[in-house]
XYZ file of C-alpha atoms in Angstrom:
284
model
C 59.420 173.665 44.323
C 57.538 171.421 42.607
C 56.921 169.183 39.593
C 54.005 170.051 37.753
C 52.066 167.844 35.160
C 49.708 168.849 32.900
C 47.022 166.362 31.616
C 48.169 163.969 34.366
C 45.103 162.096 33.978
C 45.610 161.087 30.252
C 46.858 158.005 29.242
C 50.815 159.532 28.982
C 50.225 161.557 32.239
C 49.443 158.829 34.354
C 52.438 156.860 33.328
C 54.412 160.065 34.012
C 53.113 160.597 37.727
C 53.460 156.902 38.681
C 56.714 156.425 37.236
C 57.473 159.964 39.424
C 55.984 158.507 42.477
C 58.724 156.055 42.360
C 61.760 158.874 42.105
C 60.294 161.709 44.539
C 58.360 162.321 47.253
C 54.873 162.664 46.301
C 53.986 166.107 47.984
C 56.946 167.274 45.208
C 53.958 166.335 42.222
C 51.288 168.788 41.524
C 48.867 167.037 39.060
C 47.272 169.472 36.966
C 43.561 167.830 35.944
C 40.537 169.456 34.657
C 38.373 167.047 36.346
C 39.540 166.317 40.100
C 37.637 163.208 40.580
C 39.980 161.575 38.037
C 42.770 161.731 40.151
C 41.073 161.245 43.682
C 43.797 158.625 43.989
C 46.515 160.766 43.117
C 45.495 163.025 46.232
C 44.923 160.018 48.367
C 48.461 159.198 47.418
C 49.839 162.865 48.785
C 49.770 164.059 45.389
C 48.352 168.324 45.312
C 46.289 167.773 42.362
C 45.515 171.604 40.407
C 42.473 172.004 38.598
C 43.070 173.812 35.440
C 41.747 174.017 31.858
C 44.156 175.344 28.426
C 40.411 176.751 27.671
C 40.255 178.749 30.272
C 43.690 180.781 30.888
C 42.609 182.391 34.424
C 42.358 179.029 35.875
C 46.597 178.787 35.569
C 47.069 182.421 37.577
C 49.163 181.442 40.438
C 49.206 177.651 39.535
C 52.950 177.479 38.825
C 55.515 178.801 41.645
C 59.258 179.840 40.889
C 61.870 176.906 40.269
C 59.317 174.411 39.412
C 59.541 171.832 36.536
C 56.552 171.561 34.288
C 55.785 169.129 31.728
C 53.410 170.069 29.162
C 51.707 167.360 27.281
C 49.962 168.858 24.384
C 46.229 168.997 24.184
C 43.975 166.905 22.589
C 41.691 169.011 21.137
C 42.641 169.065 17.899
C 39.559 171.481 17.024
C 40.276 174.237 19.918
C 43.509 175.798 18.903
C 46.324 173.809 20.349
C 48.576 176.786 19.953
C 46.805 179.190 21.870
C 46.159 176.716 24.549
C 49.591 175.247 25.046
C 50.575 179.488 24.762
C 48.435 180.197 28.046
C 50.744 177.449 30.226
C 53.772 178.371 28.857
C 53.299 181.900 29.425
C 51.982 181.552 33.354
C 54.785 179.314 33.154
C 57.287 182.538 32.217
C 55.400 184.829 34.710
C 55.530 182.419 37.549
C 59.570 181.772 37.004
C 59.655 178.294 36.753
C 63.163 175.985 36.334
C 62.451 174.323 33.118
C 59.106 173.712 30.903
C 59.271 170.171 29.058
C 56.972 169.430 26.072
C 55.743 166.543 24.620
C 56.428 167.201 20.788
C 56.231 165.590 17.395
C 59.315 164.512 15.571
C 61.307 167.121 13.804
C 60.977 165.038 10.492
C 57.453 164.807 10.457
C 55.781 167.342 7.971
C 52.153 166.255 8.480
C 49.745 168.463 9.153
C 49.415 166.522 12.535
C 52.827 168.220 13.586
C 51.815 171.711 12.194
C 50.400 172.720 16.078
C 53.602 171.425 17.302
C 56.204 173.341 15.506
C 53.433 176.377 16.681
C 53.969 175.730 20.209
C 57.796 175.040 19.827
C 58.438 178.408 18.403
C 56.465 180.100 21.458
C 58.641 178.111 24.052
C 61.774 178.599 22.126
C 60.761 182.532 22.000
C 59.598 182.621 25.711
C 62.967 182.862 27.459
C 61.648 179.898 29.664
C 64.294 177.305 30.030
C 62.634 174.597 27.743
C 62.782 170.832 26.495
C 61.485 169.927 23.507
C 60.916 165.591 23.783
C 59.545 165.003 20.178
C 58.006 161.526 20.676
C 57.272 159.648 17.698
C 54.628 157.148 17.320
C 52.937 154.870 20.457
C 52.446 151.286 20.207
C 49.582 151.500 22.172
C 48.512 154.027 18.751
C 48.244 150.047 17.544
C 47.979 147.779 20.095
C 44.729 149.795 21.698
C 42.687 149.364 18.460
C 42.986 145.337 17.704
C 39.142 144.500 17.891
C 38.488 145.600 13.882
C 41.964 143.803 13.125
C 40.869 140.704 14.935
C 37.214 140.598 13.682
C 38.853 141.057 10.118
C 42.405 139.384 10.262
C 43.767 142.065 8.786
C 45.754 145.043 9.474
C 44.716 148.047 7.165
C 46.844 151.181 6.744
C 47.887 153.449 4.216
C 51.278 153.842 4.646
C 52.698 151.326 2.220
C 55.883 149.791 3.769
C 57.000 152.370 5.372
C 58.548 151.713 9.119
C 57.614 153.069 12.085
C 59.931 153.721 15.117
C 57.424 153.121 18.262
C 57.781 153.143 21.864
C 54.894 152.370 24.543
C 53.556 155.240 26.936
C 55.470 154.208 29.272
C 58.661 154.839 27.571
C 57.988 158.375 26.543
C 57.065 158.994 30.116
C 60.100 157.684 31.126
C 62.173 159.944 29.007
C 60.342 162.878 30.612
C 60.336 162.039 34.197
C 64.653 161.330 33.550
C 64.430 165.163 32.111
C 62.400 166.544 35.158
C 64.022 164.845 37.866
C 67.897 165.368 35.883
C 70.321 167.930 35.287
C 71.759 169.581 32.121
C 68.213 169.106 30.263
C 67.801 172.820 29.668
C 67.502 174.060 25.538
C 67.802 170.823 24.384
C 65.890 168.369 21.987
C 65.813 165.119 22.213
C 63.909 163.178 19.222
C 62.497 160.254 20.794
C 61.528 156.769 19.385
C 61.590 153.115 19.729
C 64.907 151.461 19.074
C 63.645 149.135 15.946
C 61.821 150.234 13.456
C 59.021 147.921 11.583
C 56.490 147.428 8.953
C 52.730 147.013 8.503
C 53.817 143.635 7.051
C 55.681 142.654 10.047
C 53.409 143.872 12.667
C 50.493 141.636 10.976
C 52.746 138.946 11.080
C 53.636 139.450 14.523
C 49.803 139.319 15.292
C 49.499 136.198 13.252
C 52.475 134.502 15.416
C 50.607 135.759 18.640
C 47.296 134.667 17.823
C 47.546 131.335 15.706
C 45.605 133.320 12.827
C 46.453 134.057 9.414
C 46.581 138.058 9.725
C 47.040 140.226 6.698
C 48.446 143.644 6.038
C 46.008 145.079 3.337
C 47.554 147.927 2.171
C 44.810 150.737 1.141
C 45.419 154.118 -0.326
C 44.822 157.704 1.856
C 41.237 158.144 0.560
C 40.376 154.408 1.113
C 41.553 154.866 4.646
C 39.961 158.081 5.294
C 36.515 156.449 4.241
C 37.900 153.837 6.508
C 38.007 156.012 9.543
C 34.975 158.044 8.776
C 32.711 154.987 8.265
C 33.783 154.071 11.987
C 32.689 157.442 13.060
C 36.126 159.500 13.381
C 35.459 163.405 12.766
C 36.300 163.937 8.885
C 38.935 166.766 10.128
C 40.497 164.215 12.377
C 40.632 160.839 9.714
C 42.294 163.482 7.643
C 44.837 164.462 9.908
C 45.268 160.768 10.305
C 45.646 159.727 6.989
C 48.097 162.702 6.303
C 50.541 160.674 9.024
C 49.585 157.790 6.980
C 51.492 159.297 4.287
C 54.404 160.366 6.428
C 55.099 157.113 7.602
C 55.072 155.832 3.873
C 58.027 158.108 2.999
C 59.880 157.711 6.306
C 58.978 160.527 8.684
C 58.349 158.249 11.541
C 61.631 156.403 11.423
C 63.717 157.786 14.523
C 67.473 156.972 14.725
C 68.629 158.908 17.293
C 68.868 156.790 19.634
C 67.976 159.707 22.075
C 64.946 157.966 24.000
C 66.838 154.349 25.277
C 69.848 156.972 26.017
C 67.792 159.084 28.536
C 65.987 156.175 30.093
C 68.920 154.471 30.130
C 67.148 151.069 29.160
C 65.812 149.363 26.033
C 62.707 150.821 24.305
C 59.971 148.006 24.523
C 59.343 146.154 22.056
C 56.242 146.070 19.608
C 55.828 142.489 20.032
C 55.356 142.987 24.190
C 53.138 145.879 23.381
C 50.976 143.248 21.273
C 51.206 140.312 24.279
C 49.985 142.901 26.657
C 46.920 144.172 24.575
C 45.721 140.461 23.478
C 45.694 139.569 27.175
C 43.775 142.907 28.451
């Protein structure tokens, strides 16, 4: 038995096997990766590190074993059919007979086309017959936080999602929600709608940037096709900017506002908050 992560290089995966490193054994963590030397020290660790592509659905024959817990975190390639590539683990995942399959979903309110791949994959799971979690994380500071160099060169923050509020969480608390589901009991068919535990504007995260810094920091509100140009002019895909902006306008109306309460329940903590996401990224 095992617990198996998929894309546990990526930025969420990482924080997932670390923060599992510190609950189990490691030889209990596969690490699936498409490119081993990314987690060379994951193996030196004791970690069994899987090489496996969603591209290429041979490479997941015989990957998962019966009564393992798997955590699928949803591609990335938002031009390669996230569907049909999240369909190929979940269905070795079936064949194999594994304990539970987590995944790494979009909030149930959310009606962007962003979230259209992940009520796809959600219906597949729910339809497999494969005890399943559904952990529908909302937004990531770090979404924020990881992109402050055209905010700081401008002082200003530019978004169009009016002043509508956001409920965000860092990495690391998302991946602590899923390592309490694969390493708990009583997880199976559920859904948990995960976000940070205070919600806040544009407005309030310039002027948290403007406390942080000493600067005067706007919010410049722009509309979608402003921002789209926006994005495109810094050399996002058109398809993607689009996607983008059409979260843009779900935050605006409230899509991204989480009050569950779900994700400081499961890690049984407080969700950090945005202004520690913002200390940590002006020091790095």
């Amino acid at each position: 038995m095992s617990i198996v992560v998929t894309g546990a290089t990526g930025h969420l995966g990482r924080h997932v096997v670390e923060q599992l490193l510190e609950k189990v054994p490691a030889d209990q963590v596969t690490a699936v990766v498409r490119t081993p030397e990314k987690a060379a020290g994951l193996a030196e660790r004791g970690v069994r590190i899987a090489v496996a592509d969603y591209n290429a659905p041979e490479t997941f024959d015989g990957l998962f074993t019966a009564g393992d817990k798997v955590l699928l975190i949803s591609g990335n390639e938002f031009d390669k059919g996230r569907v049909a590539q999240h369909t190929v683990v979940i269905e070795a995942a079936k064949a194999a007979g594994v304990a539970l399959l987590a995944y790494t979903s979009a909030p149930g309110s959310l009606t962007a086309a962003l979230a259209d791949d992940h009520r796809g994959t959600e219906e597949v799971l729910t339809g497999s017959g494969v005890p399943y979690v559904l952990l529908r994380n909302a937004w990531y500071h770090e979404n924020y936080t990881e992109n402050l160099a055209p905010v700081l060169e401008h002082n200003a923050v530019v978004a169009a999602v009016g002043e509508g509020r956001i409920s965000s969480a860092s990495r690391a608390d998302y991946a602590a929600a899923a390592v309490a589901v694969l390493t708990g009991e009583g997880h199976e068919n559920k859904t948990y709608e995960l976000g940070g535990d205070e919600a806040w504007s544009m407005a309030e995260y310039a002027a948290e940037l403007s406390r942080q810094t000493g600067r005067e920091i706007a919010y410049n509100a722009v509309t979608g096709e402003v921002m789209k140009g926006i994005l495109t002019g810094s050399g996002l895909p058109e398809p993607l900017a689009e996607l983008l902006v059409g979260v843009d306008a779900s935050i605006a109306k409230g899509e991204l506002v989480i009050s569950s309460g779900d994700l400081s329940r499961l890690t049984g903590r407080p969700t950090t908050p945005l202004a520690e996401a913002v200390a940590v990224a002006l020091k790095g």
